[in-house]
């Protein structure tokens, strides 16, 4: 099966601009997660979708971040307007909800965001 | 905090030696998972241990879980240079979320 795909792999924007990150999970994976890693720090949980519904968005930093998963397939994470502290690597992961391998995450390669 | 906290932050060993890294967490869990991250890539799942299990093996990996102490350990035996990576533990909460810490950076010297 195809893995989790993230786009773009790297984005460099200026403070105040908008960036949209996209994640295509593994087909059939109802769970979709977004994480962020700032260099040297923890891999921070941002939010969790179950199909198209936000199960938990307690990790979203503030209202400049908007995640969507229309139709329960791919997801987007928009940062608007971007600030310097938003720089980091954004990881997407997906998993099955039931059956073999349930709740075992498959990660994408990440989208590196640099805000200047 | 619901995240796993890995210890030590960094570990450097010679090829062939064993590597042990530890994880502590604070919440009730359904299971605990260990992942590896090679530089510049996403995390890769290594092994899962359920809350009612105490020890699990997979190849050169051995994981233990002590739910009374809310801790886990990952042992990599006969390490190889290719094991050089960062290792993260993820306690799976009742809401089916995984929370990771800062990881243990393992360097295996050839």
JSON list of C-alpha atoms in Angstrom, two decimals:
[
{"chain": "A", "resi": 1, "resn": "UNK", "atom": "CA", "xyz": [0.00, 0.00, 0.00]},
{"chain": "A", "resi": 2, "resn": "UNK", "atom": "CA", "xyz": [1.13, 3.55, -0.58]},
{"chain": "A", "resi": 3, "resn": "UNK", "atom": "CA", "xyz": [2.44, 5.38, 2.46]},
{"chain": "A", "resi": 4, "resn": "UNK", "atom": "CA", "xyz": [1.47, 8.70, 3.98]},
{"chain": "A", "resi": 5, "resn": "UNK", "atom": "CA", "xyz": [2.32, 11.52, 1.61]},
{"chain": "A", "resi": 6, "resn": "UNK", "atom": "CA", "xyz": [2.98, 15.09, 2.67]},
{"chain": "A", "resi": 7, "resn": "UNK", "atom": "CA", "xyz": [3.35, 18.16, 0.51]},
{"chain": "A", "resi": 8, "resn": "UNK", "atom": "CA", "xyz": [5.36, 20.35, 0.29]},
{"chain": "A", "resi": 9, "resn": "UNK", "atom": "CA", "xyz": [8.48, 18.77, 1.70]},
{"chain": "A", "resi": 10, "resn": "UNK", "atom": "CA", "xyz": [9.91, 22.18, 2.45]},
{"chain": "A", "resi": 11, "resn": "UNK", "atom": "CA", "xyz": [8.38, 25.63, 2.46]},
{"chain": "A", "resi": 12, "resn": "UNK", "atom": "CA", "xyz": [10.12, 28.93, 3.11]},
{"chain": "A", "resi": 13, "resn": "UNK", "atom": "CA", "xyz": [7.84, 31.90, 3.70]},
{"chain": "A", "resi": 14, "resn": "UNK", "atom": "CA", "xyz": [8.04, 35.32, 5.27]},
{"chain": "A", "resi": 15, "resn": "UNK", "atom": "CA", "xyz": [6.40, 36.28, 8.51]},
{"chain": "A", "resi": 16, "resn": "UNK", "atom": "CA", "xyz": [2.79, 37.23, 7.91]},
{"chain": "A", "resi": 17, "resn": "UNK", "atom": "CA", "xyz": [2.32, 35.02, 4.87]},
{"chain": "A", "resi": 18, "resn": "UNK", "atom": "CA", "xyz": [0.07, 32.00, 4.62]},
{"chain": "A", "resi": 19, "resn": "UNK", "atom": "CA", "xyz": [1.10, 28.41, 4.12]},
{"chain": "A", "resi": 20, "resn": "UNK", "atom": "CA", "xyz": [-1.03, 25.33, 3.57]},
{"chain": "A", "resi": 21, "resn": "UNK", "atom": "CA", "xyz": [0.38, 21.88, 4.23]},
{"chain": "A", "resi": 22, "resn": "UNK", "atom": "CA", "xyz": [-1.28, 18.81, 2.81]},
{"chain": "A", "resi": 23, "resn": "UNK", "atom": "CA", "xyz": [-1.37, 15.22, 3.99]},
{"chain": "A", "resi": 24, "resn": "UNK", "atom": "CA", "xyz": [-2.65, 12.20, 2.11]},
{"chain": "A", "resi": 25, "resn": "UNK", "atom": "CA", "xyz": [-3.09, 9.33, 4.55]},
{"chain": "A", "resi": 26, "resn": "UNK", "atom": "CA", "xyz": [-3.10, 5.65, 3.75]},
{"chain": "A", "resi": 27, "resn": "UNK", "atom": "CA", "xyz": [-6.39, 4.70, 2.12]},
{"chain": "A", "resi": 28, "resn": "UNK", "atom": "CA", "xyz": [-8.82, 3.30, 4.66]},
{"chain": "A", "resi": 29, "resn": "UNK", "atom": "CA", "xyz": [-7.11, 4.88, 7.66]},
{"chain": "A", "resi": 30, "resn": "UNK", "atom": "CA", "xyz": [-9.79, 6.72, 9.60]},
{"chain": "A", "resi": 31, "resn": "UNK", "atom": "CA", "xyz": [-7.37, 8.20, 12.12]},
{"chain": "A", "resi": 32, "resn": "UNK", "atom": "CA", "xyz": [-5.25, 11.13, 10.96]},
{"chain": "A", "resi": 33, "resn": "UNK", "atom": "CA", "xyz": [-2.87, 13.04, 13.20]},
{"chain": "A", "resi": 34, "resn": "UNK", "atom": "CA", "xyz": [-0.78, 16.19, 12.88]},
{"chain": "A", "resi": 35, "resn": "UNK", "atom": "CA", "xyz": [2.38, 16.68, 14.92]},
{"chain": "A", "resi": 36, "resn": "UNK", "atom": "CA", "xyz": [5.07, 19.35, 14.96]},
{"chain": "A", "resi": 37, "resn": "UNK", "atom": "CA", "xyz": [8.70, 19.15, 15.92]},
{"chain": "A", "resi": 38, "resn": "UNK", "atom": "CA", "xyz": [10.73, 22.22, 16.63]},
{"chain": "A", "resi": 39, "resn": "UNK", "atom": "CA", "xyz": [14.45, 21.45, 16.59]},
{"chain": "A", "resi": 40, "resn": "UNK", "atom": "CA", "xyz": [15.60, 19.79, 19.78]},
{"chain": "A", "resi": 41, "resn": "UNK", "atom": "CA", "xyz": [12.15, 19.69, 21.32]},
{"chain": "A", "resi": 42, "resn": "UNK", "atom": "CA", "xyz": [9.45, 17.10, 21.64]},
{"chain": "A", "resi": 43, "resn": "UNK", "atom": "CA", "xyz": [7.27, 15.85, 18.83]},
{"chain": "A", "resi": 44, "resn": "UNK", "atom": "CA", "xyz": [4.23, 17.83, 19.82]},
{"chain": "A", "resi": 45, "resn": "UNK", "atom": "CA", "xyz": [0.73, 16.54, 19.20]},
{"chain": "A", "resi": 46, "resn": "UNK", "atom": "CA", "xyz": [-1.43, 19.07, 17.37]},
{"chain": "A", "resi": 47, "resn": "UNK", "atom": "CA", "xyz": [-4.68, 17.30, 16.56]},
{"chain": "A", "resi": 48, "resn": "UNK", "atom": "CA", "xyz": [-6.45, 14.07, 15.71]},
{"chain": "A", "resi": 49, "resn": "UNK", "atom": "CA", "xyz": [-9.14, 13.47, 13.12]},
{"chain": "A", "resi": 50, "resn": "UNK", "atom": "CA", "xyz": [-11.42, 10.47, 13.01]},
{"chain": "A", "resi": 51, "resn": "UNK", "atom": "CA", "xyz": [-12.66, 10.48, 9.45]},
{"chain": "A", "resi": 52, "resn": "UNK", "atom": "CA", "xyz": [-13.73, 14.09, 8.90]},
{"chain": "A", "resi": 53, "resn": "UNK", "atom": "CA", "xyz": [-14.34, 14.92, 12.55]},
{"chain": "A", "resi": 54, "resn": "UNK", "atom": "CA", "xyz": [-11.86, 16.57, 14.88]},
{"chain": "A", "resi": 55, "resn": "UNK", "atom": "CA", "xyz": [-11.49, 14.13, 17.77]},
{"chain": "A", "resi": 56, "resn": "UNK", "atom": "CA", "xyz": [-8.98, 16.18, 19.69]},
{"chain": "A", "resi": 57, "resn": "UNK", "atom": "CA", "xyz": [-7.49, 19.55, 18.75]},
{"chain": "A", "resi": 58, "resn": "UNK", "atom": "CA", "xyz": [-6.10, 20.38, 22.16]},
{"chain": "A", "resi": 59, "resn": "UNK", "atom": "CA", "xyz": [-2.56, 20.71, 20.80]},
{"chain": "A", "resi": 60, "resn": "UNK", "atom": "CA", "xyz": [-3.30, 23.39, 18.24]},
{"chain": "A", "resi": 61, "resn": "UNK", "atom": "CA", "xyz": [-1.21, 26.41, 19.30]},
{"chain": "A", "resi": 62, "resn": "UNK", "atom": "CA", "xyz": [-3.70, 29.17, 18.51]},
{"chain": "A", "resi": 63, "resn": "UNK", "atom": "CA", "xyz": [-6.32, 30.30, 16.04]},
{"chain": "A", "resi": 64, "resn": "UNK", "atom": "CA", "xyz": [-3.73, 31.01, 13.36]},
{"chain": "A", "resi": 65, "resn": "UNK", "atom": "CA", "xyz": [-3.75, 27.27, 12.72]},
{"chain": "A", "resi": 66, "resn": "UNK", "atom": "CA", "xyz": [-6.65, 25.67, 10.88]},
{"chain": "A", "resi": 67, "resn": "UNK", "atom": "CA", "xyz": [-6.88, 21.99, 10.04]},
{"chain": "A", "resi": 68, "resn": "UNK", "atom": "CA", "xyz": [-9.46, 20.42, 7.81]},
{"chain": "A", "resi": 69, "resn": "UNK", "atom": "CA", "xyz": [-10.25, 16.97, 6.52]},
{"chain": "A", "resi": 70, "resn": "UNK", "atom": "CA", "xyz": [-13.16, 17.37, 4.21]},
{"chain": "A", "resi": 71, "resn": "UNK", "atom": "CA", "xyz": [-14.65, 14.06, 3.12]},
{"chain": "A", "resi": 72, "resn": "UNK", "atom": "CA", "xyz": [-12.46, 12.17, 5.53]},
{"chain": "A", "resi": 73, "resn": "UNK", "atom": "CA", "xyz": [-9.66, 11.66, 3.04]},
{"chain": "A", "resi": 74, "resn": "UNK", "atom": "CA", "xyz": [-6.74, 14.07, 2.76]},
{"chain": "A", "resi": 75, "resn": "UNK", "atom": "CA", "xyz": [-6.13, 16.79, 5.30]},
{"chain": "A", "resi": 76, "resn": "UNK", "atom": "CA", "xyz": [-4.76, 20.31, 5.16]},
{"chain": "A", "resi": 77, "resn": "UNK", "atom": "CA", "xyz": [-3.12, 22.40, 7.84]},
{"chain": "A", "resi": 78, "resn": "UNK", "atom": "CA", "xyz": [-3.14, 26.12, 7.18]},
{"chain": "A", "resi": 79, "resn": "UNK", "atom": "CA", "xyz": [-1.08, 28.64, 9.08]},
{"chain": "A", "resi": 80, "resn": "UNK", "atom": "CA", "xyz": [-2.28, 32.20, 8.63]},
{"chain": "A", "resi": 81, "resn": "UNK", "atom": "CA", "xyz": [-0.52, 34.51, 9.29]},
{"chain": "A", "resi": 82, "resn": "UNK", "atom": "CA", "xyz": [2.72, 32.66, 9.93]},
{"chain": "A", "resi": 83, "resn": "UNK", "atom": "CA", "xyz": [5.01, 33.74, 12.76]},
{"chain": "A", "resi": 84, "resn": "UNK", "atom": "CA", "xyz": [8.68, 32.98, 13.32]},
{"chain": "A", "resi": 85, "resn": "UNK", "atom": "CA", "xyz": [7.91, 30.47, 16.09]},
{"chain": "A", "resi": 86, "resn": "UNK", "atom": "CA", "xyz": [5.85, 28.38, 13.67]},
{"chain": "A", "resi": 87, "resn": "UNK", "atom": "CA", "xyz": [9.03, 27.12, 12.04]},
{"chain": "A", "resi": 88, "resn": "UNK", "atom": "CA", "xyz": [9.57, 23.40, 12.42]},
{"chain": "A", "resi": 89, "resn": "UNK", "atom": "CA", "xyz": [8.78, 20.09, 10.83]},
{"chain": "A", "resi": 90, "resn": "UNK", "atom": "CA", "xyz": [5.12, 19.18, 10.58]},
{"chain": "A", "resi": 91, "resn": "UNK", "atom": "CA", "xyz": [4.40, 15.48, 10.53]},
{"chain": "A", "resi": 92, "resn": "UNK", "atom": "CA", "xyz": [1.22, 13.77, 9.51]},
{"chain": "A", "resi": 93, "resn": "UNK", "atom": "CA", "xyz": [0.39, 10.22, 10.53]},
{"chain": "A", "resi": 94, "resn": "UNK", "atom": "CA", "xyz": [-2.52, 7.88, 9.95]},
{"chain": "A", "resi": 95, "resn": "UNK", "atom": "CA", "xyz": [-3.78, 4.61, 11.38]},
{"chain": "A", "resi": 96, "resn": "UNK", "atom": "CA", "xyz": [-6.68, 2.18, 11.30]},
{"chain": "A", "resi": 97, "resn": "UNK", "atom": "CA", "xyz": [-9.27, 2.42, 14.04]},
{"chain": "A", "resi": 98, "resn": "UNK", "atom": "CA", "xyz": [-9.93, -1.30, 14.22]},
{"chain": "A", "resi": 99, "resn": "UNK", "atom": "CA", "xyz": [-8.45, -4.62, 13.23]},
{"chain": "A", "resi": 100, "resn": "UNK", "atom": "CA", "xyz": [-4.84, -5.61, 12.75]},
{"chain": "A", "resi": 101, "resn": "UNK", "atom": "CA", "xyz": [-2.51, -2.72, 13.30]},
{"chain": "A", "resi": 102, "resn": "UNK", "atom": "CA", "xyz": [-5.18, -0.53, 14.85]},
{"chain": "A", "resi": 103, "resn": "UNK", "atom": "CA", "xyz": [-3.75, 2.66, 16.31]},
{"chain": "A", "resi": 104, "resn": "UNK", "atom": "CA", "xyz": [-0.25, 1.95, 15.01]},
{"chain": "A", "resi": 105, "resn": "UNK", "atom": "CA", "xyz": [0.80, 5.12, 13.27]},
{"chain": "A", "resi": 106, "resn": "UNK", "atom": "CA", "xyz": [2.35, 5.38, 9.85]},
{"chain": "A", "resi": 107, "resn": "UNK", "atom": "CA", "xyz": [4.11, 8.71, 9.47]},
{"chain": "A", "resi": 108, "resn": "UNK", "atom": "CA", "xyz": [4.78, 10.83, 6.45]},
{"chain": "A", "resi": 109, "resn": "UNK", "atom": "CA", "xyz": [8.24, 12.25, 5.80]},
{"chain": "A", "resi": 110, "resn": "UNK", "atom": "CA", "xyz": [7.20, 15.64, 7.14]},
{"chain": "A", "resi": 111, "resn": "UNK", "atom": "CA", "xyz": [6.87, 19.16, 5.81]},
{"chain": "A", "resi": 112, "resn": "UNK", "atom": "CA", "xyz": [9.62, 21.49, 6.93]},
{"chain": "A", "resi": 113, "resn": "UNK", "atom": "CA", "xyz": [8.38, 25.03, 7.41]},
{"chain": "A", "resi": 114, "resn": "UNK", "atom": "CA", "xyz": [10.80, 27.92, 7.68]},
{"chain": "A", "resi": 115, "resn": "UNK", "atom": "CA", "xyz": [9.37, 31.32, 8.53]},
{"chain": "A", "resi": 116, "resn": "UNK", "atom": "CA", "xyz": [11.74, 34.23, 7.93]},
{"chain": "B", "resi": 1, "resn": "UNK", "atom": "CA", "xyz": [1.26, 15.91, 30.65]},
{"chain": "B", "resi": 2, "resn": "UNK", "atom": "CA", "xyz": [0.26, 12.88, 28.62]},
{"chain": "B", "resi": 3, "resn": "UNK", "atom": "CA", "xyz": [3.48, 12.57, 26.71]},
{"chain": "B", "resi": 4, "resn": "UNK", "atom": "CA", "xyz": [6.14, 9.95, 27.03]},
{"chain": "B", "resi": 5, "resn": "UNK", "atom": "CA", "xyz": [9.45, 11.19, 28.37]},
{"chain": "B", "resi": 6, "resn": "UNK", "atom": "CA", "xyz": [12.50, 9.38, 27.06]},
{"chain": "B", "resi": 7, "resn": "UNK", "atom": "CA", "xyz": [15.74, 9.02, 28.97]},
{"chain": "B", "resi": 8, "resn": "UNK", "atom": "CA", "xyz": [18.64, 9.48, 28.42]},
{"chain": "B", "resi": 9, "resn": "UNK", "atom": "CA", "xyz": [18.49, 12.33, 25.93]},
{"chain": "B", "resi": 10, "resn": "UNK", "atom": "CA", "xyz": [21.57, 10.97, 24.17]},
{"chain": "B", "resi": 11, "resn": "UNK", "atom": "CA", "xyz": [23.41, 7.65, 24.19]},
{"chain": "B", "resi": 12, "resn": "UNK", "atom": "CA", "xyz": [26.62, 6.69, 22.42]},
{"chain": "B", "resi": 13, "resn": "UNK", "atom": "CA", "xyz": [27.82, 3.09, 22.26]},
{"chain": "B", "resi": 14, "resn": "UNK", "atom": "CA", "xyz": [30.15, 0.85, 20.29]},
{"chain": "B", "resi": 15, "resn": "UNK", "atom": "CA", "xyz": [28.81, -1.45, 17.63]},
{"chain": "B", "resi": 16, "resn": "UNK", "atom": "CA", "xyz": [27.92, -4.80, 19.14]},
{"chain": "B", "resi": 17, "resn": "UNK", "atom": "CA", "xyz": [27.00, -3.38, 22.53]},
{"chain": "B", "resi": 18, "resn": "UNK", "atom": "CA", "xyz": [23.47, -3.25, 23.89]},
{"chain": "B", "resi": 19, "resn": "UNK", "atom": "CA", "xyz": [21.51, -0.02, 24.13]},
{"chain": "B", "resi": 20, "resn": "UNK", "atom": "CA", "xyz": [18.86, 0.62, 26.75]},
{"chain": "B", "resi": 21, "resn": "UNK", "atom": "CA", "xyz": [16.55, 3.60, 26.76]},
{"chain": "B", "resi": 22, "resn": "UNK", "atom": "CA", "xyz": [13.75, 4.37, 29.13]},
{"chain": "B", "resi": 23, "resn": "UNK", "atom": "CA", "xyz": [10.35, 5.97, 28.97]},
{"chain": "B", "resi": 24, "resn": "UNK", "atom": "CA", "xyz": [8.13, 7.41, 31.68]},
{"chain": "B", "resi": 25, "resn": "UNK", "atom": "CA", "xyz": [4.55, 8.59, 31.35]},
{"chain": "B", "resi": 26, "resn": "UNK", "atom": "CA", "xyz": [1.84, 9.91, 33.62]},
{"chain": "B", "resi": 27, "resn": "UNK", "atom": "CA", "xyz": [-1.56, 8.78, 32.33]},
{"chain": "B", "resi": 28, "resn": "UNK", "atom": "CA", "xyz": [-3.43, 5.51, 32.02]},
{"chain": "B", "resi": 29, "resn": "UNK", "atom": "CA", "xyz": [-2.65, 3.79, 28.77]},
{"chain": "B", "resi": 30, "resn": "UNK", "atom": "CA", "xyz": [-4.07, 1.17, 26.42]},
{"chain": "B", "resi": 31, "resn": "UNK", "atom": "CA", "xyz": [-0.67, 0.35, 25.05]},
{"chain": "B", "resi": 32, "resn": "UNK", "atom": "CA", "xyz": [2.77, 1.86, 24.63]},
{"chain": "B", "resi": 33, "resn": "UNK", "atom": "CA", "xyz": [4.58, 2.06, 21.33]},
{"chain": "B", "resi": 34, "resn": "UNK", "atom": "CA", "xyz": [8.19, 2.72, 20.39]},
{"chain": "B", "resi": 35, "resn": "UNK", "atom": "CA", "xyz": [9.18, 4.49, 17.20]},
{"chain": "B", "resi": 36, "resn": "UNK", "atom": "CA", "xyz": [12.46, 5.31, 15.49]},
{"chain": "B", "resi": 37, "resn": "UNK", "atom": "CA", "xyz": [13.28, 8.41, 13.51]},
{"chain": "B", "resi": 38, "resn": "UNK", "atom": "CA", "xyz": [16.20, 8.53, 11.14]},
{"chain": "B", "resi": 39, "resn": "UNK", "atom": "CA", "xyz": [17.49, 12.00, 10.40]},
{"chain": "B", "resi": 40, "resn": "UNK", "atom": "CA", "xyz": [15.19, 13.95, 8.13]},
{"chain": "B", "resi": 41, "resn": "UNK", "atom": "CA", "xyz": [12.52, 11.29, 7.94]},
{"chain": "B", "resi": 42, "resn": "UNK", "atom": "CA", "xyz": [9.23, 10.42, 9.59]},
{"chain": "B", "resi": 43, "resn": "UNK", "atom": "CA", "xyz": [8.88, 8.12, 12.55]},
{"chain": "B", "resi": 44, "resn": "UNK", "atom": "CA", "xyz": [8.76, 4.39, 11.95]},
{"chain": "B", "resi": 45, "resn": "UNK", "atom": "CA", "xyz": [6.89, 2.05, 14.27]},
{"chain": "B", "resi": 46, "resn": "UNK", "atom": "CA", "xyz": [9.10, -0.52, 16.00]},
{"chain": "B", "resi": 47, "resn": "UNK", "atom": "CA", "xyz": [7.08, -2.39, 18.59]},
{"chain": "B", "resi": 48, "resn": "UNK", "atom": "CA", "xyz": [3.88, -2.19, 20.62]},
{"chain": "B", "resi": 49, "resn": "UNK", "atom": "CA", "xyz": [3.31, -3.54, 24.12]},
{"chain": "B", "resi": 50, "resn": "UNK", "atom": "CA", "xyz": [-0.19, -3.76, 25.58]},
{"chain": "B", "resi": 51, "resn": "UNK", "atom": "CA", "xyz": [-1.00, -2.56, 29.06]},
{"chain": "B", "resi": 52, "resn": "UNK", "atom": "CA", "xyz": [-1.54, -6.14, 30.27]},
{"chain": "B", "resi": 53, "resn": "UNK", "atom": "CA", "xyz": [1.84, -7.30, 28.98]},
{"chain": "B", "resi": 54, "resn": "UNK", "atom": "CA", "xyz": [5.11, -7.02, 30.88]},
{"chain": "B", "resi": 55, "resn": "UNK", "atom": "CA", "xyz": [7.65, -7.93, 28.22]},
{"chain": "B", "resi": 56, "resn": "UNK", "atom": "CA", "xyz": [7.75, -8.32, 24.48]},
{"chain": "B", "resi": 57, "resn": "UNK", "atom": "CA", "xyz": [10.43, -9.30, 21.98]},
{"chain": "B", "resi": 58, "resn": "UNK", "atom": "CA", "xyz": [10.86, -8.59, 18.31]},
{"chain": "B", "resi": 59, "resn": "UNK", "atom": "CA", "xyz": [14.14, -9.56, 16.72]},
{"chain": "B", "resi": 60, "resn": "UNK", "atom": "CA", "xyz": [16.89, -7.62, 18.50]},
{"chain": "B", "resi": 61, "resn": "UNK", "atom": "CA", "xyz": [14.33, -5.49, 20.36]},
{"chain": "B", "resi": 62, "resn": "UNK", "atom": "CA", "xyz": [13.08, -6.17, 23.85]},
{"chain": "B", "resi": 63, "resn": "UNK", "atom": "CA", "xyz": [10.48, -3.96, 25.48]},
{"chain": "B", "resi": 64, "resn": "UNK", "atom": "CA", "xyz": [9.33, -4.03, 29.08]},
{"chain": "B", "resi": 65, "resn": "UNK", "atom": "CA", "xyz": [6.38, -2.28, 30.65]},
{"chain": "B", "resi": 66, "resn": "UNK", "atom": "CA", "xyz": [5.71, -1.57, 34.31]},
{"chain": "B", "resi": 67, "resn": "UNK", "atom": "CA", "xyz": [2.30, 0.04, 34.60]},
{"chain": "B", "resi": 68, "resn": "UNK", "atom": "CA", "xyz": [2.64, 0.45, 38.38]},
{"chain": "B", "resi": 69, "resn": "UNK", "atom": "CA", "xyz": [5.67, 2.66, 37.83]},
{"chain": "B", "resi": 70, "resn": "UNK", "atom": "CA", "xyz": [4.34, 4.06, 34.54]},
{"chain": "B", "resi": 71, "resn": "UNK", "atom": "CA", "xyz": [7.58, 3.22, 32.81]},
{"chain": "B", "resi": 72, "resn": "UNK", "atom": "CA", "xyz": [8.89, 1.26, 29.88]},
{"chain": "B", "resi": 73, "resn": "UNK", "atom": "CA", "xyz": [12.30, 0.36, 28.54]},
{"chain": "B", "resi": 74, "resn": "UNK", "atom": "CA", "xyz": [13.58, -0.50, 25.09]},
{"chain": "B", "resi": 75, "resn": "UNK", "atom": "CA", "xyz": [16.62, -2.72, 24.77]},
{"chain": "B", "resi": 76, "resn": "UNK", "atom": "CA", "xyz": [18.43, -3.07, 21.46]},
{"chain": "B", "resi": 77, "resn": "UNK", "atom": "CA", "xyz": [20.86, -5.97, 21.54]},
{"chain": "B", "resi": 78, "resn": "UNK", "atom": "CA", "xyz": [24.00, -6.35, 19.44]},
{"chain": "B", "resi": 79, "resn": "UNK", "atom": "CA", "xyz": [23.68, -2.82, 18.09]},
{"chain": "B", "resi": 80, "resn": "UNK", "atom": "CA", "xyz": [24.66, -1.91, 14.55]},
{"chain": "B", "resi": 81, "resn": "UNK", "atom": "CA", "xyz": [25.69, 1.37, 12.97]},
{"chain": "B", "resi": 82, "resn": "UNK", "atom": "CA", "xyz": [22.33, 1.35, 11.18]},
{"chain": "B", "resi": 83, "resn": "UNK", "atom": "CA", "xyz": [20.57, 1.59, 14.55]},
{"chain": "B", "resi": 84, "resn": "UNK", "atom": "CA", "xyz": [21.80, 5.18, 14.85]},
{"chain": "B", "resi": 85, "resn": "UNK", "atom": "CA", "xyz": [18.61, 7.22, 15.10]},
{"chain": "B", "resi": 86, "resn": "UNK", "atom": "CA", "xyz": [16.30, 8.94, 17.57]},
{"chain": "B", "resi": 87, "resn": "UNK", "atom": "CA", "xyz": [13.92, 6.74, 19.52]},
{"chain": "B", "resi": 88, "resn": "UNK", "atom": "CA", "xyz": [10.56, 7.84, 20.88]},
{"chain": "B", "resi": 89, "resn": "UNK", "atom": "CA", "xyz": [8.00, 6.22, 23.10]},
{"chain": "B", "resi": 90, "resn": "UNK", "atom": "CA", "xyz": [4.32, 6.93, 22.64]},
{"chain": "B", "resi": 91, "resn": "UNK", "atom": "CA", "xyz": [1.80, 6.06, 25.34]},
{"chain": "B", "resi": 92, "resn": "UNK", "atom": "CA", "xyz": [-1.57, 5.43, 23.69]},
{"chain": "B", "resi": 93, "resn": "UNK", "atom": "CA", "xyz": [-4.29, 7.13, 25.69]},
{"chain": "B", "resi": 94, "resn": "UNK", "atom": "CA", "xyz": [-7.93, 6.18, 25.94]},
{"chain": "B", "resi": 95, "resn": "UNK", "atom": "CA", "xyz": [-8.68, 8.75, 23.25]},
{"chain": "B", "resi": 96, "resn": "UNK", "atom": "CA", "xyz": [-6.36, 6.82, 20.91]},
{"chain": "B", "resi": 97, "resn": "UNK", "atom": "CA", "xyz": [-3.80, 9.61, 20.84]},
{"chain": "B", "resi": 98, "resn": "UNK", "atom": "CA", "xyz": [-0.04, 9.12, 20.99]},
{"chain": "B", "resi": 99, "resn": "UNK", "atom": "CA", "xyz": [2.03, 11.72, 22.76]},
{"chain": "B", "resi": 100, "resn": "UNK", "atom": "CA", "xyz": [5.78, 11.73, 22.26]},
{"chain": "B", "resi": 101, "resn": "UNK", "atom": "CA", "xyz": [8.65, 13.31, 24.13]},
{"chain": "B", "resi": 102, "resn": "UNK", "atom": "CA", "xyz": [12.00, 14.69, 22.98]},
{"chain": "B", "resi": 103, "resn": "UNK", "atom": "CA", "xyz": [13.39, 11.24, 22.22]},
{"chain": "B", "resi": 104, "resn": "UNK", "atom": "CA", "xyz": [16.67, 9.47, 22.89]},
{"chain": "B", "resi": 105, "resn": "UNK", "atom": "CA", "xyz": [19.36, 10.14, 20.32]},
{"chain": "B", "resi": 106, "resn": "UNK", "atom": "CA", "xyz": [21.31, 6.89, 19.88]},
{"chain": "B", "resi": 107, "resn": "UNK", "atom": "CA", "xyz": [24.70, 6.88, 18.16]},
{"chain": "B", "resi": 108, "resn": "UNK", "atom": "CA", "xyz": [26.29, 3.53, 17.38]},
{"chain": "B", "resi": 109, "resn": "UNK", "atom": "CA", "xyz": [29.99, 3.86, 16.62]},
{"chain": "B", "resi": 110, "resn": "UNK", "atom": "CA", "xyz": [31.34, 1.35, 14.07]}
]
